[in-house]
Coordinates of N, CA and C and ligand atoms in Angstrom, one line a residue:
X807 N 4.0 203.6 128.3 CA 2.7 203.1 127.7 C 2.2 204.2 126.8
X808 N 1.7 203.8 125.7 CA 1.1 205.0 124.8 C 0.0 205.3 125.2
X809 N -0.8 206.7 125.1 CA -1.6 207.3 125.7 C -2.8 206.8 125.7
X810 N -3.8 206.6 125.8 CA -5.5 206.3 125.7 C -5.9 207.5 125.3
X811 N -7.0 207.5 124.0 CA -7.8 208.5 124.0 C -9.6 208.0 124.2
X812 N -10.4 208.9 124.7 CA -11.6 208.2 125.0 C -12.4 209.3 125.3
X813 N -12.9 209.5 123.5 CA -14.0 210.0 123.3 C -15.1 210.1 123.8
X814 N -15.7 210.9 124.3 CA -16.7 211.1 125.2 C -17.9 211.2 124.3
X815 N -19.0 210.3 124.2 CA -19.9 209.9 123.5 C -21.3 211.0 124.2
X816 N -21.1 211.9 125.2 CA -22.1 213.2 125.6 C -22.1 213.7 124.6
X817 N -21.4 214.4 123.9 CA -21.2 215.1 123.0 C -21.5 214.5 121.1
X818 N -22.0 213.4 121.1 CA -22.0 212.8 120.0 C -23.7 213.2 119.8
X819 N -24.1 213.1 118.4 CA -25.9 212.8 117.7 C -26.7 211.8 118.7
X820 N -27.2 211.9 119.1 CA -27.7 210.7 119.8 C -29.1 209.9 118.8
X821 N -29.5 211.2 117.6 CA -29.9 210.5 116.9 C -29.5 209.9 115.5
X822 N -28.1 209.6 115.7 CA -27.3 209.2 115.0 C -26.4 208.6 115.5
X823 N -26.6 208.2 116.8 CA -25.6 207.2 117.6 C -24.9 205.8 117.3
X824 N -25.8 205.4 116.5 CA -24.6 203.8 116.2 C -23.7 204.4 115.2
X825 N -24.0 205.9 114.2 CA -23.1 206.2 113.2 C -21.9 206.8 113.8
X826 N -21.8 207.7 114.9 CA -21.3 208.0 115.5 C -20.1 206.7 116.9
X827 N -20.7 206.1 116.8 CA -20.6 204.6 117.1 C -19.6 204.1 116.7
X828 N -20.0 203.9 114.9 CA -18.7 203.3 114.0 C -17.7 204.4 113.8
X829 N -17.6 205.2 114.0 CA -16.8 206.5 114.0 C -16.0 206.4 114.8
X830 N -16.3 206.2 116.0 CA -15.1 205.7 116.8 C -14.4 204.7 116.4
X831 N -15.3 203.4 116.5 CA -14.7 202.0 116.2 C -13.6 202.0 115.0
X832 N -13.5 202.9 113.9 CA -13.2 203.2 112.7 C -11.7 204.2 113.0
X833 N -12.0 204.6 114.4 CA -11.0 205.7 114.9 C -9.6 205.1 115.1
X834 N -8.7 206.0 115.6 CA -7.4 205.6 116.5 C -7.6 205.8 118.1
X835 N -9.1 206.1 118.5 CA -9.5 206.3 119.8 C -9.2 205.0 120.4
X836 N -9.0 204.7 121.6 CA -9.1 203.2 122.6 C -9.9 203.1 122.8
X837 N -10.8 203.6 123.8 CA -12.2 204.0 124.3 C -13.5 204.5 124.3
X838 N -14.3 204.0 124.4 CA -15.6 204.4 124.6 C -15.9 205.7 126.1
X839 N -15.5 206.5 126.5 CA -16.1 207.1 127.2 C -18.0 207.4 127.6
X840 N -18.3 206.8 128.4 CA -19.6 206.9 128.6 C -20.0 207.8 129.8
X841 N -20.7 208.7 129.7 CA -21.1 210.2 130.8 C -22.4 209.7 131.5
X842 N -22.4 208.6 132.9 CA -24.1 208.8 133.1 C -24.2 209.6 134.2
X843 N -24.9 211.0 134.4 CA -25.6 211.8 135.2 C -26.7 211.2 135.6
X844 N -27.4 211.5 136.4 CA -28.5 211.3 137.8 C -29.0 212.4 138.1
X845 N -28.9 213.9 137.7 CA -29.8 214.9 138.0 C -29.5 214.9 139.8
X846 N -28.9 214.7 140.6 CA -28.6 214.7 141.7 C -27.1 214.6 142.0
X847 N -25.9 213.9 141.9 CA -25.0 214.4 141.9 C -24.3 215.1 141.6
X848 N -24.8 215.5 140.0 CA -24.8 216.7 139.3 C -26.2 217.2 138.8
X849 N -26.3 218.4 138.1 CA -27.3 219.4 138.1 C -27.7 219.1 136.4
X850 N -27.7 217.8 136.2 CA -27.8 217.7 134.5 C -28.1 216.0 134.6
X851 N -29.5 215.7 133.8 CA -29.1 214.0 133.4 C -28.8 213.8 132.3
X852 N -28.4 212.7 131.8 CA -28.1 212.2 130.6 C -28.5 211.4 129.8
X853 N -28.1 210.4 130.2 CA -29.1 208.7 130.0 C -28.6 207.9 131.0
X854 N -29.6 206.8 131.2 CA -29.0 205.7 131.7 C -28.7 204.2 130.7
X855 N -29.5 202.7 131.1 CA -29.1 201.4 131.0 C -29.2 201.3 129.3
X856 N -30.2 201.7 128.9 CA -30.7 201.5 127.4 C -29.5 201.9 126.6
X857 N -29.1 203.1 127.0 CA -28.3 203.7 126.3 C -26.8 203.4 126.3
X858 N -26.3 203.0 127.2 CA -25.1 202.1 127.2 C -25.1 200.9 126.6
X859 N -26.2 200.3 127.1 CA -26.4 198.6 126.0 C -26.4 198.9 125.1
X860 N -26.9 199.8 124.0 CA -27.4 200.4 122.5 C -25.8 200.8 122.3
X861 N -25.2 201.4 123.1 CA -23.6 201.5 122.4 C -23.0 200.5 122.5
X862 N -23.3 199.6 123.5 CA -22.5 198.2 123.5 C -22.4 197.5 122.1
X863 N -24.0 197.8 122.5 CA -24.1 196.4 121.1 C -23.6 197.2 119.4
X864 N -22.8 197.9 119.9 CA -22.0 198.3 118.4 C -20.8 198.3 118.8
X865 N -20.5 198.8 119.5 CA -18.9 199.2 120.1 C -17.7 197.8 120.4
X866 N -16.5 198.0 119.4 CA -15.6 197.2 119.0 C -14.4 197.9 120.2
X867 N -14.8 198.7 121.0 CA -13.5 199.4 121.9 C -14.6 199.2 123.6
X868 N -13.9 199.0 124.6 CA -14.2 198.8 126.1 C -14.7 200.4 126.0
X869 N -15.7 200.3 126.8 CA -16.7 201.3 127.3 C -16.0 201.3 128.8
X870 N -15.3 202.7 128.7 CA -15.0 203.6 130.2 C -16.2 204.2 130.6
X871 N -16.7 203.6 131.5 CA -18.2 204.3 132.2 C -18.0 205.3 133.4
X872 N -18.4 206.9 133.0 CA -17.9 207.6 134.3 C -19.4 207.8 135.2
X873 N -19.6 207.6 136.4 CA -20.8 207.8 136.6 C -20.7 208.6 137.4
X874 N -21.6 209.6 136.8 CA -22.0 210.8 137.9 C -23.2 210.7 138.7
X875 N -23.3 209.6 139.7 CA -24.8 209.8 140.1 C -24.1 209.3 142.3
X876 N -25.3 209.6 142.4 CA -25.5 209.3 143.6 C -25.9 207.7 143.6
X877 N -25.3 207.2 145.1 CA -25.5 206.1 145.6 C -24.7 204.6 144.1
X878 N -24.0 204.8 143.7 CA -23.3 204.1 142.5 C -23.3 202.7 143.1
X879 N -23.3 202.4 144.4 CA -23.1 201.0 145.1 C -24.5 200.2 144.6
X880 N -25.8 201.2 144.1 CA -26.3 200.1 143.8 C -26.8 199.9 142.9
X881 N -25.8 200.4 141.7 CA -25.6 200.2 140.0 C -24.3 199.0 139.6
X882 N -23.8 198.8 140.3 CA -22.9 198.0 139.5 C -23.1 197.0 139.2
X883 N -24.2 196.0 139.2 CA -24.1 194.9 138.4 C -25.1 195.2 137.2
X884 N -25.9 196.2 137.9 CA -26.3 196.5 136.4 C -25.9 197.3 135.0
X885 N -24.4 198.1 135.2 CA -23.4 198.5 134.5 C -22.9 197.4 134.0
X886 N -22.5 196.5 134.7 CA -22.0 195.0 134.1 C -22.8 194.7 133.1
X887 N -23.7 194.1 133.2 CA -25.0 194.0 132.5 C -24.9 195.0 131.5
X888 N -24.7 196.1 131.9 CA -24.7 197.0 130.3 C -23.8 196.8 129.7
X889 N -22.8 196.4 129.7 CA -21.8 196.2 129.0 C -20.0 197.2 129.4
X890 N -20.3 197.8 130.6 CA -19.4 198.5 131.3 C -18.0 198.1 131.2
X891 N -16.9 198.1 131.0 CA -15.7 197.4 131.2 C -14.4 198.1 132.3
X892 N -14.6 199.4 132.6 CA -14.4 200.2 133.2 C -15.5 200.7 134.0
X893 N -15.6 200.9 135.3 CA -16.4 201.4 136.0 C -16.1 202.3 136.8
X894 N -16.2 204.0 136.6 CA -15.4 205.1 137.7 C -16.7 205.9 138.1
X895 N -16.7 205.8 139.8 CA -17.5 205.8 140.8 C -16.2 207.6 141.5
X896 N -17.7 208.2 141.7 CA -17.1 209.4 142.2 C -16.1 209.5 143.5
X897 N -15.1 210.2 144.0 CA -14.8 210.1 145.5 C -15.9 210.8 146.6
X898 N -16.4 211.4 146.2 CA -17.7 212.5 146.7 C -18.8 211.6 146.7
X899 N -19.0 210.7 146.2 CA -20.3 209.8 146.4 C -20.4 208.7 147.0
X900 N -19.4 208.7 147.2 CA -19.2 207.3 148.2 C -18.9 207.4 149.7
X901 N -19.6 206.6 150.4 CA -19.1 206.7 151.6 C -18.5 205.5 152.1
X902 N -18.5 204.6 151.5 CA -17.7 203.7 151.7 C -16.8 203.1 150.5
X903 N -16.1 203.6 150.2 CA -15.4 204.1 148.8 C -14.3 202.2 148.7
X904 N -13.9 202.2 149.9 CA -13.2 200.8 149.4 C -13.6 200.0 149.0
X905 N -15.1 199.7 150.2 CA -16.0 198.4 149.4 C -16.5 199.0 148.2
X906 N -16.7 200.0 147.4 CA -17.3 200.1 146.2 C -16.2 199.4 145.4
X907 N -15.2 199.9 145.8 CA -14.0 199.5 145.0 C -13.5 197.8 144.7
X908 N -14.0 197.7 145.8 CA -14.2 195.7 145.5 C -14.9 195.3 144.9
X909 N -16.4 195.9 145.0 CA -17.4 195.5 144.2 C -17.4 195.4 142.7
X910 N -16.9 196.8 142.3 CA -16.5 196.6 140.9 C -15.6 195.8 140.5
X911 N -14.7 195.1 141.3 CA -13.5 194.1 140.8 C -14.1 193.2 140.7
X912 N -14.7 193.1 141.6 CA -15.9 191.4 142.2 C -16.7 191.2 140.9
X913 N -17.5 192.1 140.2 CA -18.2 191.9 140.2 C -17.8 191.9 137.8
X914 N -16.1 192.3 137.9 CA -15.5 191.8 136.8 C -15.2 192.9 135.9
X915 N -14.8 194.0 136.5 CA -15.1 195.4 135.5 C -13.1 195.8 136.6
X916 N -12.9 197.0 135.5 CA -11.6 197.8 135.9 C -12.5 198.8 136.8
X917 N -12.0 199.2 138.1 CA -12.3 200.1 138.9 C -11.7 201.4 139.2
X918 N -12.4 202.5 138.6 CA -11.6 203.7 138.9 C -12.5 205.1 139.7
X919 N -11.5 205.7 140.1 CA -12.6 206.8 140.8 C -12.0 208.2 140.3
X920 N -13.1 209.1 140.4 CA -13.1 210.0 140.2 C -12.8 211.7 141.1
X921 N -12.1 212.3 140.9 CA -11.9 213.3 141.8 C -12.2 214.7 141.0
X922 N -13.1 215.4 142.0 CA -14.0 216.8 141.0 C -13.1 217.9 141.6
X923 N -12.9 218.8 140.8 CA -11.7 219.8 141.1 C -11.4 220.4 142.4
X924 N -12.3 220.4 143.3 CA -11.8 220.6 144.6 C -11.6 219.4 145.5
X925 N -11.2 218.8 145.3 CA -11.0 217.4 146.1 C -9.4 217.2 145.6
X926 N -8.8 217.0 146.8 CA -7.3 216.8 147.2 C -6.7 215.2 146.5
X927 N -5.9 214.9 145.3 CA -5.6 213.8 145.5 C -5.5 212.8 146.7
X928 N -4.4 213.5 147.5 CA -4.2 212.9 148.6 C -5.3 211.8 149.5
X929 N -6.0 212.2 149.1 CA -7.5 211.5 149.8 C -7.6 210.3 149.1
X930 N -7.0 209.9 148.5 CA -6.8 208.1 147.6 C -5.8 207.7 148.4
X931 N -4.6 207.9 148.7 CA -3.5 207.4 149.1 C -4.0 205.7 150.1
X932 N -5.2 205.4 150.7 CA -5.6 204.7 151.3 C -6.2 203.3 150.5
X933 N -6.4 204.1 149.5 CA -7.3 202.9 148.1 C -6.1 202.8 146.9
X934 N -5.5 203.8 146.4 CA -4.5 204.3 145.3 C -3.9 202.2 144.6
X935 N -3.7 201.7 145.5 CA -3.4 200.2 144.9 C -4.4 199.6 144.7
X936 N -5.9 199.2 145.1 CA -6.3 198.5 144.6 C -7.2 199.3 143.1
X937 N -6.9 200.4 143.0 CA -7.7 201.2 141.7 C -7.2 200.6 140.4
X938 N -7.6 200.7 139.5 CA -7.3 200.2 138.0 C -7.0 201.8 137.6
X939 N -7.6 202.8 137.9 CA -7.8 204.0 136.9 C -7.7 205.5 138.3
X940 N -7.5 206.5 138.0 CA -8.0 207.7 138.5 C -8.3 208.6 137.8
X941 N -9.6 209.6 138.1 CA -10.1 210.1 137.0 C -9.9 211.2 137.3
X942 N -9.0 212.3 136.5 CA -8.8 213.5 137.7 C -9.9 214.7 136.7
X943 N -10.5 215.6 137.4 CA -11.4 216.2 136.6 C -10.7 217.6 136.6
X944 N -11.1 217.8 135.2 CA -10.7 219.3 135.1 C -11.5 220.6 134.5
X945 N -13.2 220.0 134.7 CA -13.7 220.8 134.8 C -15.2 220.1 135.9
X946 N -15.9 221.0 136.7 CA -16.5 220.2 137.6 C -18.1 219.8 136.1
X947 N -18.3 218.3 136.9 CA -18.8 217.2 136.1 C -20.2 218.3 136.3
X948 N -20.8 217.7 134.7 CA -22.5 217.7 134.9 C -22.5 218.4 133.1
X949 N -21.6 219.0 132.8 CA -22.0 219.3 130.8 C -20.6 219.1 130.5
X950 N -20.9 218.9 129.1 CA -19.9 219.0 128.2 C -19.7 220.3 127.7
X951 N -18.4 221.2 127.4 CA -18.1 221.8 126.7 C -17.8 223.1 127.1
X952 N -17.1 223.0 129.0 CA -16.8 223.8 129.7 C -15.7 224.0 130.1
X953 N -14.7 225.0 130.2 CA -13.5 225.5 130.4 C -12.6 224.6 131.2
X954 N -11.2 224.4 130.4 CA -10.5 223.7 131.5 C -10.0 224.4 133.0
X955 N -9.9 223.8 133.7 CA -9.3 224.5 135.2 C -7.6 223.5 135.3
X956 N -7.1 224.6 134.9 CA -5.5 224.4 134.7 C -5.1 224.1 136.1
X957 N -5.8 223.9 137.1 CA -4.8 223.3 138.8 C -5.2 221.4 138.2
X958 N -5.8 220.9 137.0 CA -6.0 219.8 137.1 C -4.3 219.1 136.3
X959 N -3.5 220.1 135.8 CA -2.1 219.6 135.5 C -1.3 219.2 136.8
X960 N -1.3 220.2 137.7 CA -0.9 219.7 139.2 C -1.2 218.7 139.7
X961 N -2.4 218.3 139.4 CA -3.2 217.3 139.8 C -2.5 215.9 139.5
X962 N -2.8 215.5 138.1 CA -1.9 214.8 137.4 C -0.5 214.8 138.1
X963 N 0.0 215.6 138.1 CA 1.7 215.7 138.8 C 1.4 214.4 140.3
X964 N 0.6 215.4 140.9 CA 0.6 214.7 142.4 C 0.3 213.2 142.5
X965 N -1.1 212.6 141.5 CA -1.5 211.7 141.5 C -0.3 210.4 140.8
X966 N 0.3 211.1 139.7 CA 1.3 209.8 139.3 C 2.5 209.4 140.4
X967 N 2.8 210.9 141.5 CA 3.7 211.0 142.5 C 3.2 209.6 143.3
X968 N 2.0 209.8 143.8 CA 1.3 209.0 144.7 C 1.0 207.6 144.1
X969 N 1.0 207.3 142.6 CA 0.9 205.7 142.3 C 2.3 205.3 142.7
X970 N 3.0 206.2 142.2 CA 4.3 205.7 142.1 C 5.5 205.2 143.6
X971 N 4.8 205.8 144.6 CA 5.1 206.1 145.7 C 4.5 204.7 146.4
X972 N 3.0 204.4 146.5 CA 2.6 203.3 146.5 C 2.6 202.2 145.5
X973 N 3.4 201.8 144.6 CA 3.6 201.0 143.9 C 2.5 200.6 143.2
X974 N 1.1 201.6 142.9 CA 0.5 200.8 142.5 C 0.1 201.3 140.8
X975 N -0.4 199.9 140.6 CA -0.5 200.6 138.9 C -1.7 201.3 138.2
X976 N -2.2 202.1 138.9 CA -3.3 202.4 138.2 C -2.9 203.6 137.1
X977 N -3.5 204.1 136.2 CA -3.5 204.7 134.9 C -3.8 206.3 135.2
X978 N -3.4 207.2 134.5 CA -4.4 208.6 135.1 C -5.1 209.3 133.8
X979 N -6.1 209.0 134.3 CA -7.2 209.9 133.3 C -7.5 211.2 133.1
X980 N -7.7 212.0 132.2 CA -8.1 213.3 132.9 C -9.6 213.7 131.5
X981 N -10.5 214.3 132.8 CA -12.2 214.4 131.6 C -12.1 216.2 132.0
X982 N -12.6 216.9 130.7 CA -12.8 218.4 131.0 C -12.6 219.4 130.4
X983 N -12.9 219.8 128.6 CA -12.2 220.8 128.0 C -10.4 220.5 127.6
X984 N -11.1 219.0 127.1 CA -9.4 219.1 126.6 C -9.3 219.4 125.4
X985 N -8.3 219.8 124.7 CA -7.9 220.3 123.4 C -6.2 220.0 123.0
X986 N -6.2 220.1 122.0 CA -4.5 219.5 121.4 C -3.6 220.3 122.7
X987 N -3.9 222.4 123.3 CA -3.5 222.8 123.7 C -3.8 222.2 125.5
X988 N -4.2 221.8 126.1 CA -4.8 221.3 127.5 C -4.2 220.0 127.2
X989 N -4.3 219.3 126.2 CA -4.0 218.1 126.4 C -2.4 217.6 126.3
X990 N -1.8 218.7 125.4 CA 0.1 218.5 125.7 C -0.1 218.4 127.2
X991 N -0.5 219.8 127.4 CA 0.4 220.1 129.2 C 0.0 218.7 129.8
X992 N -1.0 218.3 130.1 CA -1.5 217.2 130.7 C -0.8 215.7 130.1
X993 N -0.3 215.4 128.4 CA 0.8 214.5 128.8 C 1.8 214.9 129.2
X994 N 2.4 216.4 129.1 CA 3.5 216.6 129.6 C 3.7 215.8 131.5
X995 N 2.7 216.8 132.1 CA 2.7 216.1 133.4 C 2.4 214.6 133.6
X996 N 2.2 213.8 132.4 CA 1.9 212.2 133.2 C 1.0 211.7 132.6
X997 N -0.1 211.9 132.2 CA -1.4 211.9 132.3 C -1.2 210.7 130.9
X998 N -1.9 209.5 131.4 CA -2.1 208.2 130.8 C -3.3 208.1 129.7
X999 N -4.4 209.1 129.9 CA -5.9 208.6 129.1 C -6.1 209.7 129.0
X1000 N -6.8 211.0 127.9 CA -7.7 211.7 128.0 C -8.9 211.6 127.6
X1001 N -9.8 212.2 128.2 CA -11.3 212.3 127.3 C -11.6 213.4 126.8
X1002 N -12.1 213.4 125.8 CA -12.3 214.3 124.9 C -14.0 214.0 124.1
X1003 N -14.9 215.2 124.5 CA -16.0 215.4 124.0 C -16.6 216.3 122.9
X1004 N -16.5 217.8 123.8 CA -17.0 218.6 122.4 C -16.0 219.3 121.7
X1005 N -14.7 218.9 121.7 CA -13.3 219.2 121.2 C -13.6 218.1 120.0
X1006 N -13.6 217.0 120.1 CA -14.1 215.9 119.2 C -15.3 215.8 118.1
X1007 N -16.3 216.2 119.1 CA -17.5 215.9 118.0 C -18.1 217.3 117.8
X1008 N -17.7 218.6 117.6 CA -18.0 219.5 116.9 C -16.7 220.4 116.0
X1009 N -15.9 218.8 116.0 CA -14.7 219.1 114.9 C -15.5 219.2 113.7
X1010 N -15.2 219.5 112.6 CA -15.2 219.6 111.3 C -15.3 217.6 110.8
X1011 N -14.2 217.2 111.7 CA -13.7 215.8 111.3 C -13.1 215.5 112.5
X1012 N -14.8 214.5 112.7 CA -14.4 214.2 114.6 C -12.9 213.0 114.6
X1013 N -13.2 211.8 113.6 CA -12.0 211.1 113.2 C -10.6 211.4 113.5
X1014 N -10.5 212.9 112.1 CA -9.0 213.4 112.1 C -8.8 213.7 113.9
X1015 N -10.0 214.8 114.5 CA -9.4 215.3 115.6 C -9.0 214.1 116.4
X1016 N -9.6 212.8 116.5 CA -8.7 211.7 117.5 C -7.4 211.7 117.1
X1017 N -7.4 211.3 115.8 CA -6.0 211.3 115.2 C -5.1 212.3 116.1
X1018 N -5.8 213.5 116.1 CA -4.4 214.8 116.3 C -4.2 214.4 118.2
X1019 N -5.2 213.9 118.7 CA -5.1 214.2 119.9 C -4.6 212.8 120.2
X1020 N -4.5 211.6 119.7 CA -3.3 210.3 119.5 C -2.2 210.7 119.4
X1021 N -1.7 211.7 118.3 CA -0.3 212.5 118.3 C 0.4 213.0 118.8
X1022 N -0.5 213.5 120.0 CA 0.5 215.1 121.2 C 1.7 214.0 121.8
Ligands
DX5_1969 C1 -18.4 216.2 132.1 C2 -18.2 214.9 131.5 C3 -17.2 214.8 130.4 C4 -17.7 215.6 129.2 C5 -16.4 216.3 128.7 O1 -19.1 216.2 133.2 O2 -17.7 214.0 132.5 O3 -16.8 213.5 130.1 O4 -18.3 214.8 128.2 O5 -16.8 217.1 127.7 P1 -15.7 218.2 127.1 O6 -14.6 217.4 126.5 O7 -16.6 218.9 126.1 O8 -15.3 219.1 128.2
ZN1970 ZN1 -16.8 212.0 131.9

């Protein structure tokens, strides 16, 4: 399968956002990457509902929604509603992580979860088939534009071990300081999707950089 790239829209003008918008749509990107923080999961908010429908209603590419908040069980139909098409719910936020995981199927969205750099793959092996996605992090969530943590290539290794092992198909993502250099090693080891934020949009030519990072 050829790789996914999915621009991380944190990092874009926000008062220039539908331009930034068509910049994608205009791209060789797949994805919409969307960052919503809560100020409580992590130490940073973002935006919420407004601002995902406001990208919707421009966006010609599926919005991968990563949500950084607490209690996500009782956002999903209104992510739906926003225009969500991907829905990835933390492993750390959930306490009942399977039913979240139905809910987002149920309720008509790809369901993927997220694992923040000290958290063990292994800890999916229970859910790993019914997921659409896994989001492996490689730098811990809450800003854009922070150092990769190179144990997330291992990561990647283990997690395709473990679809593969369970037969199941889900995809591997990885969000965190990716660059043309972070993002080889990372398809080297497996890695299905990247996101890419202030690598992107404090290029010179956020466009070309998709381009280069479509090419690795
Ligand atoms: C971090 C977010 C990322 C962020 C990545 O918490 O989940 O998606 O936008 O930004 P860069 O690519 O700058 O590390
Ligand atoms: Zn993200």
């Amino acid at each position: 399968m050829a790789k996914i790239i999915s621009p991380s829209v944190l990092s874009c003008d926000f008062a220039n956002i539908q331009r930034d918008v068509e910049m994608i749509n205009n791209s060789n990107a797949d994805w919409f990457h969307v960052d919503v923080m809560d100020g409580v999961f992590v130490p940073n908010i973002s935006f919420g509902f407004p601002v995902v429908s406001a990208i919707k209603k421009h966006a010609k590419k599926p919005l991968d929604v990563h949500l950084m908040i607490a209690n996500p069980d009782q956002y999903i139909q209104d992510f739906k509603n926003a225009g969500a098409d991907i829905l990835t719910v933390h492993y750390e936020a959930c306490t009942h992580l399977h039913r979240t995981i139905q809910a987002i199927k149920q309720a008509g969205m790809k369901a993927g979860v997220a694992l923040n750099p000290h958290t063990p793959v292994q800890l999916l092996e229970d859910v790993i088939e019914d997921l659409d996605l896994v989001l492996i992090m490689s730098v811990n969530p809450g800003f854009g534009g922070q150092k990769f943590i190179n144990n997330a290539v291992l990561k990647v290794e283990q997690t395709k071990n473990l679809i593969h092992k369970k037969g199941s198909h889900a995809i591997v993502e990885v969000d965190g300081g990716v660059n043309l250099e972070t993002g080889k090693l990372l398809i080297e080891a497996g890695a299905d999707a990247l996101v890419a934020g202030s690598f992107v949009f404090n290029s010179s030519d956020p466009s070309a950089t998709i381009s280069d990072l479509k090419a690795l």
